[in-house]
XYZ file of N, CA, C and O in Angstrom:
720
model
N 156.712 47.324 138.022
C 157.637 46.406 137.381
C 158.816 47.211 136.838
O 158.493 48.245 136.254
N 159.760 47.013 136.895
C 160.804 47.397 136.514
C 161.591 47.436 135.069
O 161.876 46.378 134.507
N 161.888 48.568 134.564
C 161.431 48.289 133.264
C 163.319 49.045 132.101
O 163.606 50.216 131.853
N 164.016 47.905 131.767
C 164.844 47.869 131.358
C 165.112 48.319 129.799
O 164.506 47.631 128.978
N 165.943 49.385 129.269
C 166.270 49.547 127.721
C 166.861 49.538 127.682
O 167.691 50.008 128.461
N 167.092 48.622 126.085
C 167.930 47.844 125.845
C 167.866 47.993 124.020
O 167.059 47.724 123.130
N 169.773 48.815 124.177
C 170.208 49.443 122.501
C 171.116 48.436 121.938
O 172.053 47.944 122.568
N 170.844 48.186 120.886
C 171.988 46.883 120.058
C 172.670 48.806 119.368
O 172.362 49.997 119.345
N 173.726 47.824 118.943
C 174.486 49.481 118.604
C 176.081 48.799 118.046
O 176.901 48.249 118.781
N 176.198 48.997 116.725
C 177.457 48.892 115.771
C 177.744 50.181 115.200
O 177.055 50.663 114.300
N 178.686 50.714 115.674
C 179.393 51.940 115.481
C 178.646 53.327 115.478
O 178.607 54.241 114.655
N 178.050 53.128 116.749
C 176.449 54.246 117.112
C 177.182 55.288 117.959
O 176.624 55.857 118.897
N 178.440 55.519 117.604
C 178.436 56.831 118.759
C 178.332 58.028 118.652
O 178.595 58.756 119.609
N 178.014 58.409 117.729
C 177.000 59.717 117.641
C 175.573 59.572 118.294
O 175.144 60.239 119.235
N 174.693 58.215 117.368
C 173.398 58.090 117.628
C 173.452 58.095 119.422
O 172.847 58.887 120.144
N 174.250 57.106 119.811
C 173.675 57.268 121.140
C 174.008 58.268 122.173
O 173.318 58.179 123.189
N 175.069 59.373 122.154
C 175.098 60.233 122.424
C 174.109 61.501 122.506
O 174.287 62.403 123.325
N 173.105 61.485 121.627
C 171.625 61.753 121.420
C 170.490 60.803 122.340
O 169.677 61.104 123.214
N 170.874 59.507 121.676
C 169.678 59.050 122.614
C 169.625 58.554 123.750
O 168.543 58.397 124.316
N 171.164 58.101 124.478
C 171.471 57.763 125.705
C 170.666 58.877 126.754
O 170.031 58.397 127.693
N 170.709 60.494 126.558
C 170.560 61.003 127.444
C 168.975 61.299 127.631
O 168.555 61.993 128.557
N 168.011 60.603 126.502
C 166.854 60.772 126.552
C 165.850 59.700 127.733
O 164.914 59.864 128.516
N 166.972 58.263 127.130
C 166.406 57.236 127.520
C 166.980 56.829 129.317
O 166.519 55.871 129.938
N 167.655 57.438 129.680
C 168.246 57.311 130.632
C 166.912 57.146 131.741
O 166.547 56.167 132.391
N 166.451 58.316 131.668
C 164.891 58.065 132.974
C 164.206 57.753 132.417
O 163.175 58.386 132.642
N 164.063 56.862 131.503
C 162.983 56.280 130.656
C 162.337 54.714 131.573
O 161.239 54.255 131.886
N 164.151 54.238 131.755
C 163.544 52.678 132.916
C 164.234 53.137 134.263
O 164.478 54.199 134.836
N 164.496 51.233 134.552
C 165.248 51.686 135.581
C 166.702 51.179 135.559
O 167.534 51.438 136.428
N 167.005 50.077 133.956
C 168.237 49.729 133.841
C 168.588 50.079 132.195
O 167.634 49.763 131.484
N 169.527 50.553 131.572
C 169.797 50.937 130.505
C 171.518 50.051 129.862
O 172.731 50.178 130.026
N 170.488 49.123 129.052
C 171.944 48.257 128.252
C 172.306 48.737 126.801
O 171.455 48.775 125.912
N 173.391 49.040 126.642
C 174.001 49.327 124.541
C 174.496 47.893 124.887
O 175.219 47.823 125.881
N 174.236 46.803 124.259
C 174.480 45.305 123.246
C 175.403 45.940 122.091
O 174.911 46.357 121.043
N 176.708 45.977 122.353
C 177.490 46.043 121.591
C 178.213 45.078 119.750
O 178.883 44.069 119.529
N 177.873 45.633 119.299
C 178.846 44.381 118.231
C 179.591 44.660 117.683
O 179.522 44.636 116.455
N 180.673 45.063 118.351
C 182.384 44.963 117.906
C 182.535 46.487 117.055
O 183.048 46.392 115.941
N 182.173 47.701 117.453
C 182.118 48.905 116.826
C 183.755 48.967 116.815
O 184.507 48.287 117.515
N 184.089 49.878 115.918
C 185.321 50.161 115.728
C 185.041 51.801 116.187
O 185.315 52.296 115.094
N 184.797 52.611 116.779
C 184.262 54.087 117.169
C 184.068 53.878 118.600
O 183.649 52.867 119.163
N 184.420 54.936 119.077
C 183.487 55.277 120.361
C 182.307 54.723 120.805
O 182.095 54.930 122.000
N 181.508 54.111 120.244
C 180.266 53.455 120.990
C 180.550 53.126 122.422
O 180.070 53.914 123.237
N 181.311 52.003 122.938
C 181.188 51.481 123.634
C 181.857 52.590 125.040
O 181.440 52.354 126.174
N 182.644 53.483 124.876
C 183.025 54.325 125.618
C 181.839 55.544 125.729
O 181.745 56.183 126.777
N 180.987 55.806 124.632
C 180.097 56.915 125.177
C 178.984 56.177 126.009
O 178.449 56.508 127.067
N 178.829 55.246 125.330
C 177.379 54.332 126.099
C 178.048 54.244 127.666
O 177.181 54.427 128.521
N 179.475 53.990 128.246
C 179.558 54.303 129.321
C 179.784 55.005 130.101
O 179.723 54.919 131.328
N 180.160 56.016 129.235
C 180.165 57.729 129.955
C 179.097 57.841 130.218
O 178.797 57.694 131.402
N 178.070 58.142 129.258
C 176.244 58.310 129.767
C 175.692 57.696 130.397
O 174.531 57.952 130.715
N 176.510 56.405 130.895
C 176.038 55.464 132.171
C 174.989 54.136 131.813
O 174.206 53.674 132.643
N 175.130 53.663 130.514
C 174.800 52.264 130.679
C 175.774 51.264 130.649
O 176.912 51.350 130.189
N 175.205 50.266 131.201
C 175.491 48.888 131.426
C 175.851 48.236 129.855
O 174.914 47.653 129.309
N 176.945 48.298 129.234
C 177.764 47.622 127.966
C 177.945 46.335 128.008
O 178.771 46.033 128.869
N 177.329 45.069 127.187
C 177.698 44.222 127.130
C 178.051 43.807 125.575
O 177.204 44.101 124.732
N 179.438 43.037 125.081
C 179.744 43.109 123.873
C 180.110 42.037 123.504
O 180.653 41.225 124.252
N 179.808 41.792 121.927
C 179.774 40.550 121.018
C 179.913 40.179 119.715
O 180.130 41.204 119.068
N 179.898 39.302 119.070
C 179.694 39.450 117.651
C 178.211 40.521 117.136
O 177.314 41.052 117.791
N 178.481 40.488 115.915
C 177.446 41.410 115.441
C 175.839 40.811 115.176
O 175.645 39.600 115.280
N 174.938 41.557 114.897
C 173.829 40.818 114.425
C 173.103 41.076 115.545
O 173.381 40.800 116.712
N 171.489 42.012 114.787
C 170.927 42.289 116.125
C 170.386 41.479 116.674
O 170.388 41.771 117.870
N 169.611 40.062 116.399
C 168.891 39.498 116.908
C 169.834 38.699 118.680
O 169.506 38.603 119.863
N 170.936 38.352 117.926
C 172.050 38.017 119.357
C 172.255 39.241 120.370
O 172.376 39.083 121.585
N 172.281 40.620 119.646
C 172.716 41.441 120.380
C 171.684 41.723 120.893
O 172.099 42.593 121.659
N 170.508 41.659 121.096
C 169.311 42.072 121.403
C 169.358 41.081 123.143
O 169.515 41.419 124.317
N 169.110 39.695 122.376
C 169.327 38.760 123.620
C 170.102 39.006 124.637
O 169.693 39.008 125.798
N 171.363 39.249 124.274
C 172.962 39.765 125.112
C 172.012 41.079 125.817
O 171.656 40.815 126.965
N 171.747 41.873 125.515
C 171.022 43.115 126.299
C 170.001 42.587 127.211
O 169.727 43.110 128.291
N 169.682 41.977 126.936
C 168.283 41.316 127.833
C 168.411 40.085 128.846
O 167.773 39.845 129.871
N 169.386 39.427 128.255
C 170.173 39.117 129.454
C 171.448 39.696 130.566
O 171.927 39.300 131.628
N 171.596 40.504 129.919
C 172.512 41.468 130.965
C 171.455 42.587 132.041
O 171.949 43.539 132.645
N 170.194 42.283 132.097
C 169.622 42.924 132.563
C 168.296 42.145 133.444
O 167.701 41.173 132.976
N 167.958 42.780 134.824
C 167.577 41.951 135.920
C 166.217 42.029 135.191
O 165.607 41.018 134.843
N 165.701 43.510 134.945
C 164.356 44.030 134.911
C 163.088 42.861 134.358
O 163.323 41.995 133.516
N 161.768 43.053 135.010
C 160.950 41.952 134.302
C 159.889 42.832 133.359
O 158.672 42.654 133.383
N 160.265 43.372 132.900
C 160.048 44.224 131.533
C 161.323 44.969 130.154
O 162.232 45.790 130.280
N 160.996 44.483 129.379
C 161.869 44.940 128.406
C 161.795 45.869 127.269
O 161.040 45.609 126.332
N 162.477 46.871 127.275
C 162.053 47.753 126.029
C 163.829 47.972 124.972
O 165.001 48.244 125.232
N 162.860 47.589 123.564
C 164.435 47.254 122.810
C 164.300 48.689 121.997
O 163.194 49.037 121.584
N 165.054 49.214 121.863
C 165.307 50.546 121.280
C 166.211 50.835 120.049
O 167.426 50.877 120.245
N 165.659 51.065 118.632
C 167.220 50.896 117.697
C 167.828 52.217 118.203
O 167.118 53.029 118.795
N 169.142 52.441 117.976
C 169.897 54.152 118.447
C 169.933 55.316 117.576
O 170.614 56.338 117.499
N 168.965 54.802 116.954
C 168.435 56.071 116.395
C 166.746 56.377 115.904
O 166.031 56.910 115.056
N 166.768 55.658 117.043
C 164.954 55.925 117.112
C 164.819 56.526 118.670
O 165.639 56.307 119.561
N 163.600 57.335 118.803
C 163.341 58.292 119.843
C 162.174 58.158 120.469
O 161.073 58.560 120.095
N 162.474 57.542 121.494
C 161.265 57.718 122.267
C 160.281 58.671 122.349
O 160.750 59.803 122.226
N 158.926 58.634 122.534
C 157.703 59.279 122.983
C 157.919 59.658 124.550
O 157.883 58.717 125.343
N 158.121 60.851 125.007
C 157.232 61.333 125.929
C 156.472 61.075 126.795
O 155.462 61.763 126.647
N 156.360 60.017 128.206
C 155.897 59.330 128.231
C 155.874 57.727 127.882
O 154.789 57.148 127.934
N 156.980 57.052 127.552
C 156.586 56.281 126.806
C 157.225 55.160 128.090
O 156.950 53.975 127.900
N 157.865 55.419 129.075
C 157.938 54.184 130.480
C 156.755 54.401 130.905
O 156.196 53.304 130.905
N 155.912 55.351 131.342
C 154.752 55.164 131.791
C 153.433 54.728 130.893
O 152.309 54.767 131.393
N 153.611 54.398 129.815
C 152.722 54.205 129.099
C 152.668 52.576 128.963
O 151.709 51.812 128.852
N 154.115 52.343 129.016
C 154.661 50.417 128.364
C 154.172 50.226 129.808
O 153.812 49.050 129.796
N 153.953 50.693 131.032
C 154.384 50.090 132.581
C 152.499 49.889 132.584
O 151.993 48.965 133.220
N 151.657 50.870 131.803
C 150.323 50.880 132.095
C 149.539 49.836 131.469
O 148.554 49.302 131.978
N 150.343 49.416 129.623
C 150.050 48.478 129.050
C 150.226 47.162 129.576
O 149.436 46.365 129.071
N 150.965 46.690 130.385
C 151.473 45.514 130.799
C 150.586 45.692 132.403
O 150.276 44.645 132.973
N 150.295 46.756 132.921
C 149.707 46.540 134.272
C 147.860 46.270 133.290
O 147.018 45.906 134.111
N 147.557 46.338 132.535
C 145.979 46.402 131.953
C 145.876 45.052 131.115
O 144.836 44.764 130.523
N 147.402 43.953 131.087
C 147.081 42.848 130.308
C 148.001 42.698 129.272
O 148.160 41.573 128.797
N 148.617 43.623 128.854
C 149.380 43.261 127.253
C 150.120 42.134 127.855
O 149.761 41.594 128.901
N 150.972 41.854 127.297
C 152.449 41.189 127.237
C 153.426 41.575 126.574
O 154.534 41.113 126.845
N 153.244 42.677 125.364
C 154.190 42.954 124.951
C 153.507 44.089 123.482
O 152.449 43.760 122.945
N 154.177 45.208 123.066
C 153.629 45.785 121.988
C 154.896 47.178 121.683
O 155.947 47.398 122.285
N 154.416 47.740 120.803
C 154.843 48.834 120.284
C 154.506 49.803 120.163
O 153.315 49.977 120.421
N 155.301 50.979 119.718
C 154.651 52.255 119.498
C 153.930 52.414 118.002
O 153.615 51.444 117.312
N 153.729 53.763 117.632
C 153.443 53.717 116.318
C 155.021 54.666 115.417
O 156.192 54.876 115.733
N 154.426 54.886 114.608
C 156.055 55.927 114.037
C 155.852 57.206 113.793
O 154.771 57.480 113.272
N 156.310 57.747 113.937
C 156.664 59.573 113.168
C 158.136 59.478 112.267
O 159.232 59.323 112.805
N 157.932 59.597 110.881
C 158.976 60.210 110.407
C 159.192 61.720 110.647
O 158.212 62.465 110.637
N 160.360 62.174 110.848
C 160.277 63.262 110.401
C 161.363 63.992 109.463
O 162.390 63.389 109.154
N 161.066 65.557 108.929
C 161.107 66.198 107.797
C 160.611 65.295 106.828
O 160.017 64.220 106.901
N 161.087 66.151 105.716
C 160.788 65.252 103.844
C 159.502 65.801 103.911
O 158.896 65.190 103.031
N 158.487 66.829 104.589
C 157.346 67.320 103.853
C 156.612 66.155 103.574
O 157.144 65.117 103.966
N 155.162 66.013 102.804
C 154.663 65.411 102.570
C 154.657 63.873 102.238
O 153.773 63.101 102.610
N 155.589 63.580 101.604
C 156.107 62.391 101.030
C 156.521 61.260 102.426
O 156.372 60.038 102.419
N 157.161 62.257 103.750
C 157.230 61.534 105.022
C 155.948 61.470 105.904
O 155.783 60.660 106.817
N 154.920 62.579 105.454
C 153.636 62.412 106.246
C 152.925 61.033 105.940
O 152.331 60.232 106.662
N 153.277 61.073 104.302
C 152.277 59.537 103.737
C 152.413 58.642 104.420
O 151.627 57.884 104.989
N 154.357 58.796 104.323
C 154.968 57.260 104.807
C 154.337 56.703 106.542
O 154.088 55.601 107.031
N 154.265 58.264 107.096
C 154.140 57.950 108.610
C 152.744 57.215 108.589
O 152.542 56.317 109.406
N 151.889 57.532 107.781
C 150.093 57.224 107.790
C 149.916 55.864 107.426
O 149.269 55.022 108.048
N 150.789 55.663 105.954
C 151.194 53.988 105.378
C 151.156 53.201 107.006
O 150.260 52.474 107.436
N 152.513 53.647 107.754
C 153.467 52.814 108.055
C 152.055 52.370 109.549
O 151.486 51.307 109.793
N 151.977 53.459 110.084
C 150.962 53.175 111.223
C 149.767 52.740 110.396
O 149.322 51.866 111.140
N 149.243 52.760 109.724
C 148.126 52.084 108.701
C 148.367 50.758 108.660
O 147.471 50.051 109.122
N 149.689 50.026 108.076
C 149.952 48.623 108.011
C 150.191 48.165 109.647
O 149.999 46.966 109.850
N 150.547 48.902 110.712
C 150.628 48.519 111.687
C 149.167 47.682 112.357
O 148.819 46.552 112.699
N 148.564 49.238 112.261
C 147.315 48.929 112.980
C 146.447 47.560 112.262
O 145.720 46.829 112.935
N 146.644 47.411 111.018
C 145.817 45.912 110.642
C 146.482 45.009 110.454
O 146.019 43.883 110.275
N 147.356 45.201 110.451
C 148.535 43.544 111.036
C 148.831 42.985 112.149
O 148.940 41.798 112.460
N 149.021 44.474 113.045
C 148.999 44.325 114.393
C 150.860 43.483 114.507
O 151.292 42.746 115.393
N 151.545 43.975 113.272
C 152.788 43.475 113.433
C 153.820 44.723 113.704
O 153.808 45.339 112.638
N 154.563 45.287 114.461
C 155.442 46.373 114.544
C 156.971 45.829 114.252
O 157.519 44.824 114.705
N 157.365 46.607 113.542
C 158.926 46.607 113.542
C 159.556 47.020 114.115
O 159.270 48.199 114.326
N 161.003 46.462 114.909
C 161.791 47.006 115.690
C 161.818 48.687 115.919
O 161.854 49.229 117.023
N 161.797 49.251 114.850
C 162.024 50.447 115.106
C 160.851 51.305 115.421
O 160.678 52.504 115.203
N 160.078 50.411 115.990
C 159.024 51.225 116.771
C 159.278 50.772 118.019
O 158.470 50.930 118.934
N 160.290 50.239 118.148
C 160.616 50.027 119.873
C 159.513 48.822 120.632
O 158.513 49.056 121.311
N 160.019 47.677 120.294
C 159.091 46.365 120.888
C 159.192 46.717 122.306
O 160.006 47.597 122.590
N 158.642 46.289 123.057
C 158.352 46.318 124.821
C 157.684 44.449 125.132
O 156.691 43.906 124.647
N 158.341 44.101 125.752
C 157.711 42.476 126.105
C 158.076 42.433 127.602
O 159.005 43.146 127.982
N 157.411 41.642 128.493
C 157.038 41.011 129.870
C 158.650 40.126 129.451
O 158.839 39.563 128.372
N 159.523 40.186 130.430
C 160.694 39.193 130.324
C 160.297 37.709 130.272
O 160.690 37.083 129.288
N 159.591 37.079 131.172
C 158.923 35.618 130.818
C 158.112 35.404 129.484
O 158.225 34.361 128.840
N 157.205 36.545 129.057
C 157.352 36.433 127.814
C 158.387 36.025 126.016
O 158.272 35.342 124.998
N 159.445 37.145 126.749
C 160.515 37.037 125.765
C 161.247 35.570 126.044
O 161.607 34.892 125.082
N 161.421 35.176 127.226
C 161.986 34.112 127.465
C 161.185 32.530 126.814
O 161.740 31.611 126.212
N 160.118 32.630 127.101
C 159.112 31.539 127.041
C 159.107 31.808 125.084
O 158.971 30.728 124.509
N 159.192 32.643 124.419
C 159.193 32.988 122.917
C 160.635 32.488 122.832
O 160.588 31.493 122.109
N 161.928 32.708 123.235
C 162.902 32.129 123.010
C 163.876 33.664 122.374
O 164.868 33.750 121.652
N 163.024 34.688 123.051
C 163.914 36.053 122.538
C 164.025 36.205 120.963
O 163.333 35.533 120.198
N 164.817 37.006 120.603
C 164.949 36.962 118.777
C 165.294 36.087 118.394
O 165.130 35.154 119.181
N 165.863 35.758 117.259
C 165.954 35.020 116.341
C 167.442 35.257 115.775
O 167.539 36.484 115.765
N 168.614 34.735 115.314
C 169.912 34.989 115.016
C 169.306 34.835 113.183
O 169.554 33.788 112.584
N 168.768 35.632 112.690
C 168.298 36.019 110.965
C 168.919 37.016 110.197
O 168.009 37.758 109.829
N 170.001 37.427 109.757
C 170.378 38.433 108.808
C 169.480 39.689 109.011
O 169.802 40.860 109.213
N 168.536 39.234 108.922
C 167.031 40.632 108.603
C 165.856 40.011 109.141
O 165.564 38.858 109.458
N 165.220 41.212 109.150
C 163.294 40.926 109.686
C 163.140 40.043 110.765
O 162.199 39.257 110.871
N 164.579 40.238 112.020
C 164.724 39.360 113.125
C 163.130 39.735 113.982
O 162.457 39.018 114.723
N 162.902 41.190 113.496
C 161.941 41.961 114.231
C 160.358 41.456 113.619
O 159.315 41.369 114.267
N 160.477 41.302 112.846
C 159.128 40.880 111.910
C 158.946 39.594 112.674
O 157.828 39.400 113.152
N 159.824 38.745 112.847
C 159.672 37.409 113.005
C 159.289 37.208 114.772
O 158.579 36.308 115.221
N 159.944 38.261 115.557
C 159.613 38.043 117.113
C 157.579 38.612 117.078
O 156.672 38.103 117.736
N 157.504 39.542 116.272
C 156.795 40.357 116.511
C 155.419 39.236 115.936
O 154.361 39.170 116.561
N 155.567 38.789 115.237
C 154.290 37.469 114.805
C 154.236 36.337 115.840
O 153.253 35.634 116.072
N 155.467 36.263 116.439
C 155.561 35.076 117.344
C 155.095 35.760 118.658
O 154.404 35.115 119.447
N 155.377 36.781 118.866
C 154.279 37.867 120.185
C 153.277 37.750 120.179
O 152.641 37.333 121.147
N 152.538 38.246 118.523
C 150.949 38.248 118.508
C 150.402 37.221 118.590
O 149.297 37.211 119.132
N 150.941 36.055 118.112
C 150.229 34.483 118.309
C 150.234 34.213 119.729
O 149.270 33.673 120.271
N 151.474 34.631 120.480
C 151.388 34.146 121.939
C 150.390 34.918 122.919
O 149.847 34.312 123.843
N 150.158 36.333 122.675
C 149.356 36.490 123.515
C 148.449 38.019 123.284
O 147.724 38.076 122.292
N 148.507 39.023 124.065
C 148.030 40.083 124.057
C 149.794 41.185 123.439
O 150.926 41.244 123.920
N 149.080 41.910 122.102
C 149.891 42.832 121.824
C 149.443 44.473 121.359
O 148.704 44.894 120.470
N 150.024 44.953 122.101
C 149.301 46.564 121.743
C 150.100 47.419 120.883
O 151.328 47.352 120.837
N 149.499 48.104 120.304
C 150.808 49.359 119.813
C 149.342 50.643 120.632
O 148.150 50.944 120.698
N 151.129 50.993 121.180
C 150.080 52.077 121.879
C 150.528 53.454 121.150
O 151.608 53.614 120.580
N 149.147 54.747 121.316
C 149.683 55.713 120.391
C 150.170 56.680 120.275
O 149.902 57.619 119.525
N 151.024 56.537 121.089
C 152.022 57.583 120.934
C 153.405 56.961 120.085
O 153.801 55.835 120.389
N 154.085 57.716 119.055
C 154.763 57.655 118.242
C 156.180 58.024 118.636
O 156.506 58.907 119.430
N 157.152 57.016 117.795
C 158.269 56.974 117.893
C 158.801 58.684 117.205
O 159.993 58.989 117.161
């Protein structure tokens, strides 16, 4: 299955200059969902060779706009300054070939010494018994999935909280463990 990432991104052109070149062989189509950056964004995201589509702001629209600018029947949403795992197209391509429909990673903060180790243990701790992930663990959903859910939500905040409960009610959701 073919498996599309997809960056919402307001004035990210540093961030994605970092993460464009990670995520590039990650699928097989790569969208920045633009919202009206005043910076370079939209010119580095196409130097590094994704597919730019641009709009008002607000990730939950810009999320959609990415996911519809893109054929793939798998989706992976990426914030631009979160970092993929190693592995982590072949891992979303294995979850969805074994049944998921859609899930996340877990997190790694890093530096801050101890105080970021807690947070990382908290954060995958509340994951694993909620079974709810936040965007910035990089959601992954089956496109008829996202479609049949109705994609995000146009919410100020916790657009991600809110897809991510409406995932787990609909069907099979994994966080698999390898960390952002």
């Amino acid at each position: 299955m073919r498996l599309a990432v997809i960056v919402p991104a307001l004035d990210e052109e540093q961030s994605l200059a970092r993460i464009l070149p990670l995520v590039a062989g990650l699928g097989d189509e790569l969208v920045v969902s633009d919202g009206g950056s005043s910076d370079g964004t939209v010119e580095t995201a196409r130097r590094l060779g994704a597919r730019v589509v641009e709009g008002a702001p607000g990730r939950g629209p810009q999320l959609n706009r990415g996911a519809g600018a893109s054929e793939a029947g798998l989706l992976l949403f990426l914030h631009a300054d979160s970092w993929p795992p190693p592995g982590a197209g072949a891992a979303i391509r294995q979850a969805v070939a074994d049944g998921a429909e859609g899930g996340a990673f877990q997190v790694r903060f890093e530096g801050g010494g101890a105080w970021m180790g807690l947070g990382t243990r908290l954060v995958n701790l509340r994951t694993r018994l909620t079974r709810l992930p936040l965007g910035d663990q990089g959601h992954f959903v089956t496109r008829a999935v996202f479609q049949e859910l109705g994609g995000y939500r146009d919410w100020p905040i916790l657009e991600d909280l809110d897809f991510a409960r409406r995932l787990k009610r609909r069907g099979r959701l994994v966080i698999l463990p390898l960390a952002m």
